[in-house]
mmCIF file of C-alpha atoms in Angstrom:
data_model
loop_
_atom_site.group_PDB
_atom_site.id
_atom_site.type_symbol
_atom_site.label_atom_id
_atom_site.label_comp_id
_atom_site.label_asym_id
_atom_site.label_seq_id
_atom_site.Cartn_x
_atom_site.Cartn_y
_atom_site.Cartn_z
ATOM 1 C CA UNK A 1 7.800 3.328 -10.155
ATOM 2 C CA UNK A 2 4.743 3.010 -11.849
ATOM 3 C CA UNK A 3 2.605 -0.076 -11.293
ATOM 4 C CA UNK A 4 -0.213 -1.477 -13.488
ATOM 5 C CA UNK A 5 -2.494 -3.903 -12.078
ATOM 6 C CA UNK A 6 -4.841 -6.300 -14.079
ATOM 7 C CA UNK A 7 -6.563 -9.352 -14.604
ATOM 8 C CA UNK A 8 -9.369 -8.522 -12.226
ATOM 9 C CA UNK A 9 -12.603 -9.806 -13.155
ATOM 10 C CA UNK A 10 -15.963 -11.700 -12.397
ATOM 11 C CA UNK A 11 -15.969 -15.516 -11.325
ATOM 12 C CA UNK A 12 -17.783 -18.020 -9.717
ATOM 13 C CA UNK A 13 -16.794 -19.374 -6.133
ATOM 14 C CA UNK A 14 -14.375 -22.268 -6.553
ATOM 15 C CA UNK A 15 -13.003 -20.774 -9.733
ATOM 16 C CA UNK A 16 -9.543 -18.851 -10.259
ATOM 17 C CA UNK A 17 -8.126 -15.731 -11.715
ATOM 18 C CA UNK A 18 -4.428 -14.649 -12.337
ATOM 19 C CA UNK A 19 -3.709 -11.076 -11.564
ATOM 20 C CA UNK A 20 -0.632 -9.090 -13.000
ATOM 21 C CA UNK A 21 1.163 -6.157 -11.697
ATOM 22 C CA UNK A 22 3.417 -4.623 -14.495
ATOM 23 C CA UNK A 23 5.990 -2.246 -13.218
ATOM 24 C CA UNK A 24 7.886 0.390 -15.537
ATOM 25 C CA UNK A 25 10.190 3.344 -14.713
ATOM 26 C CA UNK A 26 12.620 1.127 -12.546
ATOM 27 C CA UNK A 27 13.619 -2.497 -12.107
ATOM 28 C CA UNK A 28 11.945 -3.909 -9.432
ATOM 29 C CA UNK A 29 14.344 -6.521 -9.055
ATOM 30 C CA UNK A 30 15.283 -5.178 -5.323
ATOM 31 C CA UNK A 31 11.842 -4.321 -4.502
ATOM 32 C CA UNK A 32 9.510 -6.256 -2.192
ATOM 33 C CA UNK A 33 6.349 -6.660 -4.048
ATOM 34 C CA UNK A 34 2.745 -7.101 -2.124
ATOM 35 C CA UNK A 35 -0.866 -7.534 -2.950
ATOM 36 C CA UNK A 36 -3.395 -5.792 -0.896
ATOM 37 C CA UNK A 37 -7.410 -5.932 -1.154
ATOM 38 C CA UNK A 38 -10.175 -3.753 -0.040
ATOM 39 C CA UNK A 39 -13.861 -5.283 0.144
ATOM 40 C CA UNK A 40 -16.719 -2.645 0.219
ATOM 41 C CA UNK A 41 -17.201 -0.959 3.339
ATOM 42 C CA UNK A 42 -14.128 -2.736 4.756
ATOM 43 C CA UNK A 43 -10.367 -1.715 5.471
ATOM 44 C CA UNK A 44 -7.479 -2.484 3.315
ATOM 45 C CA UNK A 45 -5.611 -5.871 4.259
ATOM 46 C CA UNK A 46 -2.393 -7.284 3.298
ATOM 47 C CA UNK A 47 -3.064 -10.364 0.979
ATOM 48 C CA UNK A 48 0.722 -11.734 0.021
ATOM 49 C CA UNK A 49 4.054 -10.421 -0.881
ATOM 50 C CA UNK A 50 7.169 -11.609 -2.086
ATOM 51 C CA UNK A 51 10.648 -10.126 -1.048
ATOM 52 C CA UNK A 52 13.148 -8.726 -3.186
ATOM 53 C CA UNK A 53 14.862 -10.960 -5.282
ATOM 54 C CA UNK A 54 17.607 -12.830 -2.748
ATOM 55 C CA UNK A 55 15.215 -11.809 0.207
ATOM 56 C CA UNK A 56 13.310 -14.055 2.420
ATOM 57 C CA UNK A 57 10.547 -15.737 0.279
ATOM 58 C CA UNK A 58 7.030 -15.031 0.554
ATOM 59 C CA UNK A 59 4.544 -14.345 3.065
ATOM 60 C CA UNK A 60 0.539 -14.708 2.626
ATOM 61 C CA UNK A 61 -2.551 -13.691 5.124
ATOM 62 C CA UNK A 62 -3.878 -16.560 6.918
ATOM 63 C CA UNK A 63 -7.248 -16.072 4.752
ATOM 64 C CA UNK A 64 -5.377 -16.652 1.441
ATOM 65 C CA UNK A 65 -2.647 -19.265 2.517
ATOM 66 C CA UNK A 66 -2.973 -22.415 0.506
ATOM 67 C CA UNK A 67 -4.930 -20.845 -1.977
ATOM 68 C CA UNK A 68 -3.334 -17.761 -3.419
ATOM 69 C CA UNK A 69 0.319 -17.948 -4.872
ATOM 70 C CA UNK A 70 2.373 -14.729 -5.566
ATOM 71 C CA UNK A 71 5.462 -15.129 -7.817
ATOM 72 C CA UNK A 72 7.812 -12.689 -9.945
ATOM 73 C CA UNK A 73 9.140 -12.537 -13.072
ATOM 74 C CA UNK A 74 12.191 -10.291 -13.047
ATOM 75 C CA UNK A 75 12.771 -10.523 -16.804
ATOM 76 C CA UNK A 76 9.339 -9.049 -17.483
ATOM 77 C CA UNK A 77 9.616 -6.738 -14.253
ATOM 78 C CA UNK A 78 5.788 -8.242 -13.174
ATOM 79 C CA UNK A 79 4.644 -9.646 -10.430
ATOM 80 C CA UNK A 80 1.564 -12.193 -10.159
ATOM 81 C CA UNK A 81 -1.158 -13.331 -7.776
ATOM 82 C CA UNK A 82 -2.665 -16.979 -8.673
ATOM 83 C CA UNK A 83 -6.068 -17.177 -7.153
ATOM 84 C CA UNK A 84 -7.484 -20.743 -6.642
ATOM 85 C CA UNK A 85 -10.520 -21.868 -4.577
ATOM 86 C CA UNK A 86 -11.886 -18.216 -4.747
ATOM 87 C CA UNK A 87 -14.804 -17.583 -2.233
ATOM 88 C CA UNK A 88 -17.340 -14.921 -2.335
ATOM 89 C CA UNK A 89 -15.363 -13.341 0.614
ATOM 90 C CA UNK A 90 -12.280 -12.995 -2.083
ATOM 91 C CA UNK A 91 -14.568 -10.089 -3.593
ATOM 92 C CA UNK A 92 -12.472 -6.865 -3.437
ATOM 93 C CA UNK A 93 -10.454 -4.227 -5.133
ATOM 94 C CA UNK A 94 -6.912 -5.816 -5.257
ATOM 95 C CA UNK A 95 -3.754 -3.577 -5.303
ATOM 96 C CA UNK A 96 -0.243 -3.870 -5.983
ATOM 97 C CA UNK A 97 2.597 -2.383 -4.221
ATOM 98 C CA UNK A 98 6.201 -1.811 -4.058
ATOM 99 C CA UNK A 99 8.485 -1.424 -1.071
ATOM 100 C CA UNK A 100 12.182 -0.540 -2.473
ATOM 101 C CA UNK A 101 13.636 -0.797 1.226
ATOM 102 C CA UNK A 102 15.961 -3.948 1.565
ATOM 103 C CA UNK A 103 14.767 -5.655 4.597
ATOM 104 C CA UNK A 104 15.099 -8.931 6.372
ATOM 105 C CA UNK A 105 11.501 -9.280 6.725
ATOM 106 C CA UNK A 106 8.617 -8.912 4.553
ATOM 107 C CA UNK A 107 6.292 -5.903 5.352
ATOM 108 C CA UNK A 108 2.738 -6.707 5.759
ATOM 109 C CA UNK A 109 1.561 -3.152 6.642
ATOM 110 C CA UNK A 110 0.518 -0.709 3.716
ATOM 111 C CA UNK A 111 2.154 2.022 5.096
ATOM 112 C CA UNK A 112 5.729 0.476 4.108
ATOM 113 C CA UNK A 113 5.084 0.339 0.495
ATOM 114 C CA UNK A 114 5.928 3.458 -1.190
ATOM 115 C CA UNK A 115 4.393 2.663 -4.608
ATOM 116 C CA UNK A 116 0.737 1.518 -5.704
ATOM 117 C CA UNK A 117 -0.816 0.469 -8.456
ATOM 118 C CA UNK A 118 -4.353 1.741 -9.671
ATOM 119 C CA UNK A 119 -6.313 -1.654 -8.280
ATOM 120 C CA UNK A 120 -8.050 -4.484 -10.503
ATOM 121 C CA UNK A 121 -11.717 -5.661 -9.204
ATOM 122 C CA UNK A 122 -12.223 -9.230 -8.504
ATOM 123 C CA UNK A 123 -15.802 -10.058 -8.167
ATOM 124 C CA UNK A 124 -17.004 -13.559 -6.732
ATOM 125 C CA UNK A 125 -20.339 -14.963 -7.487
ATOM 126 C CA UNK A 126 -21.868 -17.416 -5.216
#
């Protein structure tokens, strides 16, 4: 699976962005898809994930709950991350990832994801 993340950019605090993660090489219907981010000088952290189609739904980090929404369009083999009410603390490189293992839970550790996109930079200005 190849993943191509896009949609990052510069936005003012309080603004919105939508990230896209287009998959190729394999249908991701049976993959759990996640978004992670890494801010300068910090460790990579889990942001959100959506289970394989027919699985247990979505999961969000507490820091983004209520502001970010993850969704998938299986017809387009694409996953989205809608980000609203952005703050300076959301500045980071955002990565999408795919986990082909069908589980009853949604993994939040990056080690459980086998495929990664190249990252897209989100910069939120104050």
